[in-house]
PDB file of C-alpha atoms in Angstrom:
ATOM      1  CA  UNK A   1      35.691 147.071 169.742  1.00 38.00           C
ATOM      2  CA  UNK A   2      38.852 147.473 172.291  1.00 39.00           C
ATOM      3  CA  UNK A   3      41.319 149.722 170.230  1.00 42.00           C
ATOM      4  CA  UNK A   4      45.281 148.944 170.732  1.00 47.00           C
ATOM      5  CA  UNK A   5      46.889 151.175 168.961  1.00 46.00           C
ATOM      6  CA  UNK A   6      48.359 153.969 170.818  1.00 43.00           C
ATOM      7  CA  UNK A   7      51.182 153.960 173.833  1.00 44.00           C
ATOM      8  CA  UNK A   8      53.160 156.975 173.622  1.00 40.00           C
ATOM      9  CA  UNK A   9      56.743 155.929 173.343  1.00 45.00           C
ATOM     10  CA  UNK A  10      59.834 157.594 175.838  1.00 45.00           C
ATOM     11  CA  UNK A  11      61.877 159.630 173.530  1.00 53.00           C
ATOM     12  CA  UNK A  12      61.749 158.359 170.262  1.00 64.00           C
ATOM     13  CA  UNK A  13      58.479 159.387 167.843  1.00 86.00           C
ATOM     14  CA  UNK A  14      56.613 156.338 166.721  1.00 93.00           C
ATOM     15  CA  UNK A  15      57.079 157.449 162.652  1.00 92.00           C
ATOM     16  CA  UNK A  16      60.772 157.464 163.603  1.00 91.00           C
ATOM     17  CA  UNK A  17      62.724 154.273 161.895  1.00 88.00           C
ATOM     18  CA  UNK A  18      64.539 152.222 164.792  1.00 87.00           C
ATOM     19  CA  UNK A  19      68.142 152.956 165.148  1.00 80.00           C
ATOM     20  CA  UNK A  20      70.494 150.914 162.595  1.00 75.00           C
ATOM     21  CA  UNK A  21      71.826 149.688 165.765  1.00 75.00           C
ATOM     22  CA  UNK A  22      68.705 147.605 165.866  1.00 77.00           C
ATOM     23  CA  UNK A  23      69.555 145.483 163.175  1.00 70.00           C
ATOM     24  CA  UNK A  24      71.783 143.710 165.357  1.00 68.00           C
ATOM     25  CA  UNK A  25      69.333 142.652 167.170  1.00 72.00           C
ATOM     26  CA  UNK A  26      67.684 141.432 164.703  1.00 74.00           C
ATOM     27  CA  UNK A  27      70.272 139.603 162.638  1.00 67.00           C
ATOM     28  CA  UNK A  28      70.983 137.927 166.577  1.00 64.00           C
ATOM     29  CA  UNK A  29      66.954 136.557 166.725  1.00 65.00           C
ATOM     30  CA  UNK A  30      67.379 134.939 163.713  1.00 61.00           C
ATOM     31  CA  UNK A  31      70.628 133.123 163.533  1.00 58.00           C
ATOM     32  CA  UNK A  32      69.868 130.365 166.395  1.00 55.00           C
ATOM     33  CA  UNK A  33      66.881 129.885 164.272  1.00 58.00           C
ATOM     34  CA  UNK A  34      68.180 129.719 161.147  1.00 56.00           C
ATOM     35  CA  UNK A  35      68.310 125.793 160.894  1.00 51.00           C
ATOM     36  CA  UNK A  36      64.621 125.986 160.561  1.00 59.00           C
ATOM     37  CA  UNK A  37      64.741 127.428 157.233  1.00 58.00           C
ATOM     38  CA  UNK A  38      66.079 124.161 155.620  1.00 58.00           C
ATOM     39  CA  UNK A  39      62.936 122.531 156.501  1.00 67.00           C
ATOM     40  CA  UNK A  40      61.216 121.563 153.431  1.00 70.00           C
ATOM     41  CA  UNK A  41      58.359 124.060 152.452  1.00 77.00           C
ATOM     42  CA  UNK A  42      55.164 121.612 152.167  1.00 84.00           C
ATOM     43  CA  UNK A  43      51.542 122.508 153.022  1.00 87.00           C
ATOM     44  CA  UNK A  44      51.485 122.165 156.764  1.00 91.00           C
ATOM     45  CA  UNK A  45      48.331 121.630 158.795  1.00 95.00           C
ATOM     46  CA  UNK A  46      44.784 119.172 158.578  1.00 97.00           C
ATOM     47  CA  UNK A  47      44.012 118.497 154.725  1.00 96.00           C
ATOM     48  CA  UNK A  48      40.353 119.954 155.928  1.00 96.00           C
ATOM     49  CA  UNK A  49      41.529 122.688 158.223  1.00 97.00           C
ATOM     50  CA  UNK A  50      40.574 126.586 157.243  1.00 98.00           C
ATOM     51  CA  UNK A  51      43.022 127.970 154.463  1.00 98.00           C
ATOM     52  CA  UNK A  52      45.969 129.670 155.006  1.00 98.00           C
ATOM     53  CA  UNK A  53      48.289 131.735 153.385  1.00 98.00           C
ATOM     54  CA  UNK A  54      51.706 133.120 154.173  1.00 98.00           C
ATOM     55  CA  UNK A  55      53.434 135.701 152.385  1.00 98.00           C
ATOM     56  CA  UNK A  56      57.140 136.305 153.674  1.00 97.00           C
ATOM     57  CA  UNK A  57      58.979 139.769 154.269  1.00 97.00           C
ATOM     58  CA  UNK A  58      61.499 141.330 152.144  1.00 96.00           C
ATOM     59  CA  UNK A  59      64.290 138.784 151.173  1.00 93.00           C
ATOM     60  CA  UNK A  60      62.642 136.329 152.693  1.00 93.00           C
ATOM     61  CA  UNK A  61      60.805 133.169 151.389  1.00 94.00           C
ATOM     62  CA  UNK A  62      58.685 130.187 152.415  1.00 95.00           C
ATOM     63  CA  UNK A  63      61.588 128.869 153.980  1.00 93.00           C
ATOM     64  CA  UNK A  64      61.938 131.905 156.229  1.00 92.00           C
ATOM     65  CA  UNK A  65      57.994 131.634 157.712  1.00 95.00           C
ATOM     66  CA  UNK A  66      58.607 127.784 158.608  1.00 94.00           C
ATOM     67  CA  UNK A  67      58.145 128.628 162.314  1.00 94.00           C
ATOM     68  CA  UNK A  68      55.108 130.698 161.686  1.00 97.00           C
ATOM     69  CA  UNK A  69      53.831 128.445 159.205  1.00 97.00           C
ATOM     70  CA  UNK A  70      53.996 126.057 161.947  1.00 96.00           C
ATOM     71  CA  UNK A  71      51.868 127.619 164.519  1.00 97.00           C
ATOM     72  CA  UNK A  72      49.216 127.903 162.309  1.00 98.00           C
ATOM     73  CA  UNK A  73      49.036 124.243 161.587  1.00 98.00           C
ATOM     74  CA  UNK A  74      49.509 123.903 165.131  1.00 97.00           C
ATOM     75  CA  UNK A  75      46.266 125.214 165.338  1.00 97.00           C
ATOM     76  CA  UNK A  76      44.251 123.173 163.232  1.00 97.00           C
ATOM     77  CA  UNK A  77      44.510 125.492 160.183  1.00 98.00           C
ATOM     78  CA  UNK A  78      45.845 124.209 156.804  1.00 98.00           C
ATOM     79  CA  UNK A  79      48.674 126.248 155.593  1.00 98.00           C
ATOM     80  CA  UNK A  80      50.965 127.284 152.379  1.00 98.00           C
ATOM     81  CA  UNK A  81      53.002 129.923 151.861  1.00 97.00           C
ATOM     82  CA  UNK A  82      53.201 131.949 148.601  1.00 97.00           C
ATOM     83  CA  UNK A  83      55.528 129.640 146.547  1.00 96.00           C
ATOM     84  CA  UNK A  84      57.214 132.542 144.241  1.00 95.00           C
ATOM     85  CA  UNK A  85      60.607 132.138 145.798  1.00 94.00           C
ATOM     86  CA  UNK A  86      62.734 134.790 147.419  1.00 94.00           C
ATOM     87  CA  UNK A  87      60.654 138.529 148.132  1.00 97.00           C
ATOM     88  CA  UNK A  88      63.021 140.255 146.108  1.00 97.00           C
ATOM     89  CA  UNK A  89      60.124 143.825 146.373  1.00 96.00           C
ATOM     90  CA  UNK A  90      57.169 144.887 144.194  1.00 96.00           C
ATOM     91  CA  UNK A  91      57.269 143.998 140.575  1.00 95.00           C
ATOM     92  CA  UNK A  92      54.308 144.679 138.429  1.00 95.00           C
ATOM     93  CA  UNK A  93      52.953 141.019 138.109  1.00 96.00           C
ATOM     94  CA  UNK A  94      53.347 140.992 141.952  1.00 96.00           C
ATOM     95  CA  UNK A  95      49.272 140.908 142.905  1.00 96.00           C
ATOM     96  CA  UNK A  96      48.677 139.144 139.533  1.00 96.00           C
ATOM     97  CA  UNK A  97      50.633 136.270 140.725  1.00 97.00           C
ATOM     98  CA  UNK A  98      49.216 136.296 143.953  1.00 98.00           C
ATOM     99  CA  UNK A  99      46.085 136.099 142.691  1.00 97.00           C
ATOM    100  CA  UNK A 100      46.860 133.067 140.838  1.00 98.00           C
ATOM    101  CA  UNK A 101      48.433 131.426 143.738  1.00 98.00           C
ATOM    102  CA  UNK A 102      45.429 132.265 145.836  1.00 98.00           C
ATOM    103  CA  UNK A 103      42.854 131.352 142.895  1.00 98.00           C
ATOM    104  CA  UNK A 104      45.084 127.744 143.042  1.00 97.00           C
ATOM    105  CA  UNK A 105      44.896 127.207 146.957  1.00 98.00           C
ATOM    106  CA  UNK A 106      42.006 128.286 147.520  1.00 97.00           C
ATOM    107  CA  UNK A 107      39.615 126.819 145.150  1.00 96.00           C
ATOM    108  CA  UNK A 108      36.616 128.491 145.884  1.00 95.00           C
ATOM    109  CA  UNK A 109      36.750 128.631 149.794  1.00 96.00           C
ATOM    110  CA  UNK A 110      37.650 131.214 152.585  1.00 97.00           C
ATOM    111  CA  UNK A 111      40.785 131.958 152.425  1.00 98.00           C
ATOM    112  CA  UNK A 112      43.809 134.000 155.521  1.00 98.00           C
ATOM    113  CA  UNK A 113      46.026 136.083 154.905  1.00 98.00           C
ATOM    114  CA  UNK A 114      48.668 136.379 156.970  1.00 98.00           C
ATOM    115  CA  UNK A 115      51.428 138.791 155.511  1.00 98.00           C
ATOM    116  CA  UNK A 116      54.845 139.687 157.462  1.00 98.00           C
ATOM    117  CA  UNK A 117      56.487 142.469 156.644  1.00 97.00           C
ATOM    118  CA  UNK A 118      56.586 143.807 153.100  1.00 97.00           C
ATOM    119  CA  UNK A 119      54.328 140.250 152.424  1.00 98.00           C
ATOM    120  CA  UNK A 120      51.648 142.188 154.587  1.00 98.00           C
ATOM    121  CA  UNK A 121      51.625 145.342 152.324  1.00 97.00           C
ATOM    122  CA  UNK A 122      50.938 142.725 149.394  1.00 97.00           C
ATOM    123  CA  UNK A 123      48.749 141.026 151.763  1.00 98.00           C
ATOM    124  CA  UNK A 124      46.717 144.143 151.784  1.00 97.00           C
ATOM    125  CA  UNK A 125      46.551 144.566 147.772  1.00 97.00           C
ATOM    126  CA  UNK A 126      45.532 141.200 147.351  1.00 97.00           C
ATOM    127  CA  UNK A 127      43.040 141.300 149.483  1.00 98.00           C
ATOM    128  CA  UNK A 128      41.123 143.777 147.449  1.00 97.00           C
ATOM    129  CA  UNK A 129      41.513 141.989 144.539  1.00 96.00           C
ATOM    130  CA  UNK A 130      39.658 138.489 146.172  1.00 97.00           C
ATOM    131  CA  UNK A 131      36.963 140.866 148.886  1.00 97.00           C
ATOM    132  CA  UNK A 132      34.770 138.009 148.475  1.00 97.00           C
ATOM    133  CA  UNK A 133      36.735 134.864 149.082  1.00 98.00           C
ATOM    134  CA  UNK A 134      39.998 136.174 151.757  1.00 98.00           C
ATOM    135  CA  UNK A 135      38.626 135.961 155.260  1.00 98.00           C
ATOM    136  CA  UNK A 136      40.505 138.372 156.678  1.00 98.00           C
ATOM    137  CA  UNK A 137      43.818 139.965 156.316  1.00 98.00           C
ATOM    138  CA  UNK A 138      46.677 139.669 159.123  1.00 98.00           C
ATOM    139  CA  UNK A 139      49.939 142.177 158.618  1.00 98.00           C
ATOM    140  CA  UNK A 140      52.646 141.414 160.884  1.00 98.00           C
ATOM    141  CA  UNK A 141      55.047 143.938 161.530  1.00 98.00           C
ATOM    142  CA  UNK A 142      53.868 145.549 158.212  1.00 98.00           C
ATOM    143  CA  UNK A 143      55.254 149.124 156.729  1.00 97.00           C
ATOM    144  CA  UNK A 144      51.347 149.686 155.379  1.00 96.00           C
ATOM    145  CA  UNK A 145      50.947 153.224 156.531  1.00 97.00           C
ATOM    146  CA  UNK A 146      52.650 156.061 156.286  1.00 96.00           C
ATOM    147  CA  UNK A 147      55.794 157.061 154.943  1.00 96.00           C
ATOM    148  CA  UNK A 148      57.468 154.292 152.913  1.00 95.00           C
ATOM    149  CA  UNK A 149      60.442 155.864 153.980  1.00 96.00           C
ATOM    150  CA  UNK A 150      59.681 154.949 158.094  1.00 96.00           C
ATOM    151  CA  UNK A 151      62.096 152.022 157.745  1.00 95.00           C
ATOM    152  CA  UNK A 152      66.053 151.731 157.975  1.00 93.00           C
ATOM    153  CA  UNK A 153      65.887 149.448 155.260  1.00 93.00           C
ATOM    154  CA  UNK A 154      64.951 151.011 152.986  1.00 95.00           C
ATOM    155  CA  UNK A 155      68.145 152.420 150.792  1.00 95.00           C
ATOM    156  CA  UNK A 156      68.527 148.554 150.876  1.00 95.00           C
ATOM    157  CA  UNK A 157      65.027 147.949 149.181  1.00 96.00           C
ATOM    158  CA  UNK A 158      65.678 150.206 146.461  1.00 97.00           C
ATOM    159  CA  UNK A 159      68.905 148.716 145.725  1.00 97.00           C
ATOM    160  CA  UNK A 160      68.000 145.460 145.198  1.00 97.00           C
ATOM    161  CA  UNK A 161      63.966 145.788 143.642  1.00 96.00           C
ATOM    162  CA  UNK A 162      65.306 148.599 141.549  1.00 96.00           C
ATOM    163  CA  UNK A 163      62.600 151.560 141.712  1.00 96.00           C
ATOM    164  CA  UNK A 164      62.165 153.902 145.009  1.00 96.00           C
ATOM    165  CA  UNK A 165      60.360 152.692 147.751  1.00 95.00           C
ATOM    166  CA  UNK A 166      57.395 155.668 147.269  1.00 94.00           C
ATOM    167  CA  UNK A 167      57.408 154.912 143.596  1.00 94.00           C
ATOM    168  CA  UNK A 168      56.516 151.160 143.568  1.00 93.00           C
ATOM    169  CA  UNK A 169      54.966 149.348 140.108  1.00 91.00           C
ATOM    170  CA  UNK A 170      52.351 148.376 141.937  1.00 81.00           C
ATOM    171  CA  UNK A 171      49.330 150.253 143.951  1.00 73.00           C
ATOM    172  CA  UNK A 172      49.971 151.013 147.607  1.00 76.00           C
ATOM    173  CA  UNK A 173      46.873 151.830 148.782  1.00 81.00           C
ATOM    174  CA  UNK A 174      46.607 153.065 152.846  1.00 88.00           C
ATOM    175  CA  UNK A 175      42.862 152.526 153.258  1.00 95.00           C
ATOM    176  CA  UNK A 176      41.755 149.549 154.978  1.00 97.00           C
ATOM    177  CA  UNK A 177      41.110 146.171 152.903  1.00 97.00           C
ATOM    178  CA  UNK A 178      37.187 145.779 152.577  1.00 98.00           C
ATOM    179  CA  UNK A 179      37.747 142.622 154.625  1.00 98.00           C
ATOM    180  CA  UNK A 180      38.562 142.204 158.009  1.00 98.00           C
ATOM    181  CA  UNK A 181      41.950 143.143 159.009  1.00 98.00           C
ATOM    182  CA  UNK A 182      43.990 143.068 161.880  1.00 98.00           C
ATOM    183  CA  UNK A 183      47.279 144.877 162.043  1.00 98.00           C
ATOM    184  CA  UNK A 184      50.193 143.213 164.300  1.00 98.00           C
ATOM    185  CA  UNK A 185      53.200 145.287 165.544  1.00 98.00           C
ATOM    186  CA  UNK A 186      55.591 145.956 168.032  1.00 97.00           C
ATOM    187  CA  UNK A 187      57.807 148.575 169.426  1.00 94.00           C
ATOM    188  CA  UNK A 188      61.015 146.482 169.912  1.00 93.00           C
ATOM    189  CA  UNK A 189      61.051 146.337 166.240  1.00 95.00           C
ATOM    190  CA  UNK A 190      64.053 146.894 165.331  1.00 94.00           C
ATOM    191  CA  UNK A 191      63.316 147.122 161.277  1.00 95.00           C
ATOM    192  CA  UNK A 192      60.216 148.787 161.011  1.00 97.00           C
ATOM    193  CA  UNK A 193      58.627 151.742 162.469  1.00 97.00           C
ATOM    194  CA  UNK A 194      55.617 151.668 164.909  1.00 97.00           C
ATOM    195  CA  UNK A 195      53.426 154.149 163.462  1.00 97.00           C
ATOM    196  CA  UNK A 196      54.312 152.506 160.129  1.00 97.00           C
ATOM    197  CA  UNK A 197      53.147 149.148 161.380  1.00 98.00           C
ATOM    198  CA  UNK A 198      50.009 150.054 163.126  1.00 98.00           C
ATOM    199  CA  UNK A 199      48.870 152.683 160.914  1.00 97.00           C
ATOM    200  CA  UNK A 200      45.901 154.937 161.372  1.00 97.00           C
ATOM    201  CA  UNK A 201      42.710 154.097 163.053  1.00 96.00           C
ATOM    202  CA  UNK A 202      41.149 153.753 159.702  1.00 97.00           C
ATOM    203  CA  UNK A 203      43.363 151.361 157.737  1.00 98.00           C
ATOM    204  CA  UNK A 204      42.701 148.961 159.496  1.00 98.00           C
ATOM    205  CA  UNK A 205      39.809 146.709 162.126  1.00 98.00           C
ATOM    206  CA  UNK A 206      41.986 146.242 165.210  1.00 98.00           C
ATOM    207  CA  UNK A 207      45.784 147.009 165.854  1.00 98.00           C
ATOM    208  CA  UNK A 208      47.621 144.967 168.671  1.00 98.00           C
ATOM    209  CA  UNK A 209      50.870 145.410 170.449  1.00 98.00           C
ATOM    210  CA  UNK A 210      52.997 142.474 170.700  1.00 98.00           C
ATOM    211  CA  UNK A 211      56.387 142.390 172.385  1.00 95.00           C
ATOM    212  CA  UNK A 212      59.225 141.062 170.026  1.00 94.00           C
ATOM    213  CA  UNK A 213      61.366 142.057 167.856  1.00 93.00           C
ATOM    214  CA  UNK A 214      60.813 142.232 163.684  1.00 96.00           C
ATOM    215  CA  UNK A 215      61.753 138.540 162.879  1.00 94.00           C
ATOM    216  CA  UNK A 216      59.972 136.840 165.547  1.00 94.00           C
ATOM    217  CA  UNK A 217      57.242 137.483 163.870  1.00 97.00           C
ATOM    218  CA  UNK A 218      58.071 134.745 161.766  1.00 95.00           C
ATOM    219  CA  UNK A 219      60.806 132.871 163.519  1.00 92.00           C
ATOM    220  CA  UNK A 220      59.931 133.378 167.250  1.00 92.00           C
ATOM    221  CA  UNK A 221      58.475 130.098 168.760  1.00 93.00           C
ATOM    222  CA  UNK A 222      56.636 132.636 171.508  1.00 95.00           C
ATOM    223  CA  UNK A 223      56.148 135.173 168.938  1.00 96.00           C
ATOM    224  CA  UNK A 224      54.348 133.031 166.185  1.00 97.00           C
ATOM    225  CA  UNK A 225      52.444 131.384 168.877  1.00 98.00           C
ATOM    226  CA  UNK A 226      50.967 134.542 169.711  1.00 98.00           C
ATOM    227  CA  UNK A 227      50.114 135.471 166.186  1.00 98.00           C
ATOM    228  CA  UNK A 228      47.986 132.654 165.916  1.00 98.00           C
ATOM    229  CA  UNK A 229      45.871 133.509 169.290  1.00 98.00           C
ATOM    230  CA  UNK A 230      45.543 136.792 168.304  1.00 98.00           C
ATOM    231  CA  UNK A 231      44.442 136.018 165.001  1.00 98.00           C
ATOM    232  CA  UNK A 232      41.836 133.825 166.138  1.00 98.00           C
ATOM    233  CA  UNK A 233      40.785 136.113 168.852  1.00 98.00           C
ATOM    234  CA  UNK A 234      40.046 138.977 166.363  1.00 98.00           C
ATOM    235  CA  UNK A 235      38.481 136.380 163.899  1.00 98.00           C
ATOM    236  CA  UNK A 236      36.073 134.959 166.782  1.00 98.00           C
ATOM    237  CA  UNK A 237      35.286 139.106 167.646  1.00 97.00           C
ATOM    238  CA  UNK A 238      34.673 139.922 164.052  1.00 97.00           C
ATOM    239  CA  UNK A 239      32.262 136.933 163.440  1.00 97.00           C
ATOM    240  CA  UNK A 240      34.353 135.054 160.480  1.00 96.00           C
ATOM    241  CA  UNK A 241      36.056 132.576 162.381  1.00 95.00           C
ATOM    242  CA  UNK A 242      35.806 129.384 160.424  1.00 92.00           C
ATOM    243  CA  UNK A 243      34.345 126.036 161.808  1.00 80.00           C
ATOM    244  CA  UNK A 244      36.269 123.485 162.548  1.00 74.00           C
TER     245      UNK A 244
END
């Protein structure tokens, strides 16, 4: 399988955090899209389209994956997001939750999951909780591997979930998910480091580059857009894409 995961970068190390600087950047991406968020949160998509689920980044919520949420539906799938409010960080009911919510959408069938940010590390975890009913696992700009530390947010994450970010109540397991999983990133990233994001060669199936910054990933029209085809690209190479 065609491997994406390693471009050397000019002068910065790809387990180096971006710049705070970069938070600009990204605080500027997401303020002309910020009207989106007071969409309502419904399930979006066919009734009978392929489950999916969306689990949003660190102080984000349902609200905040509208756009992404969108493309998916856009594409025929049928899609929810994780309906537990704002991602306030790990707590140790986290995965037993999720399980519940999945158990509850899923009903039996195949189920996506598409996780940005710190919703792809729990993405990850949940996945190897339900091995037999997620169909694959999607991380989008996702601090799975590595150092929790490769991050300039993370003084911030400690703050507000209230235990350090290596010392989370919950596993955080770098191996890959024994389903198929596909690990989106990018080096304009301006919250997240790349090595962090696309992790080693064995954590995950596939890694692929895209070009954005952190919150397109989920608020990007051209961003989320490309999620989607890259999701169903890797599904269709990995035999488990669903049939429509």
């Amino acid at each position: 399988m065609k491997e994406e995961r390693r471009m050397p970068d000019q002068g910065r190390r790809d387990e180096e955090p971006p710049p705070h600087s970069a938070r600009l950047r990204e605080v500027a991406a997401f303020l002309p899209r910020a009207w989106k968020s007071l969409a309502p949160v419904v399930p979006l998509g066919p009734a009978d389209g392929p489950k999916c689920l969306v689990l949003p980044g660190f102080l984000a919520s349902d609200r905040s994956t509208t756009q992404l949420r969108q493309a998916f539906a856009v594409a025929g799938w049928r899609v929810e997001g994780w309906q537990q409010g704002l991602n306030t960080g790990a707590k140790a009911d986290t995965i037993q939750r999720l399980r519940e919510r999945f158990d509850a959408f899923g009903q039996g069938e195949k189920v996506l999951l598409v996780g940005w940010s710190l919703g792809g590390v729990f993405a990850r975890e949940l996945a190897r909780e339900v091995p037999d009913h997620a169909l694959a696992v999607v991380t989008c700009g996702a601090p799975f591997s590595g150092d929790p530390h490769w991050n300039n947010v993370w003084r911030l994450y400690e703050w507000v979930a209230g235990h350090k970010v290596d010392q989370p109540p919950v596993m955080r397991e770098h191996s890959k998910p024994p389903v198929p999983t596909l690990a989106l990133w990018s080096r304009g990233d301006g919250i997240v480091a790349p090595r962090s994001a696309y992790g080693l060669p064995e954590e995950s199936d596939r890694a692929v580059e895209l070009t954005c910054c952190h919150m397109d990933f989920a608020v990007g029209f051209t961003a989320t857009r490309r999620v989607v085809e890259e999701t169903e690209r890797f599904l269709s190479e990995m035999g488990v894409a669903p049939r429509r």
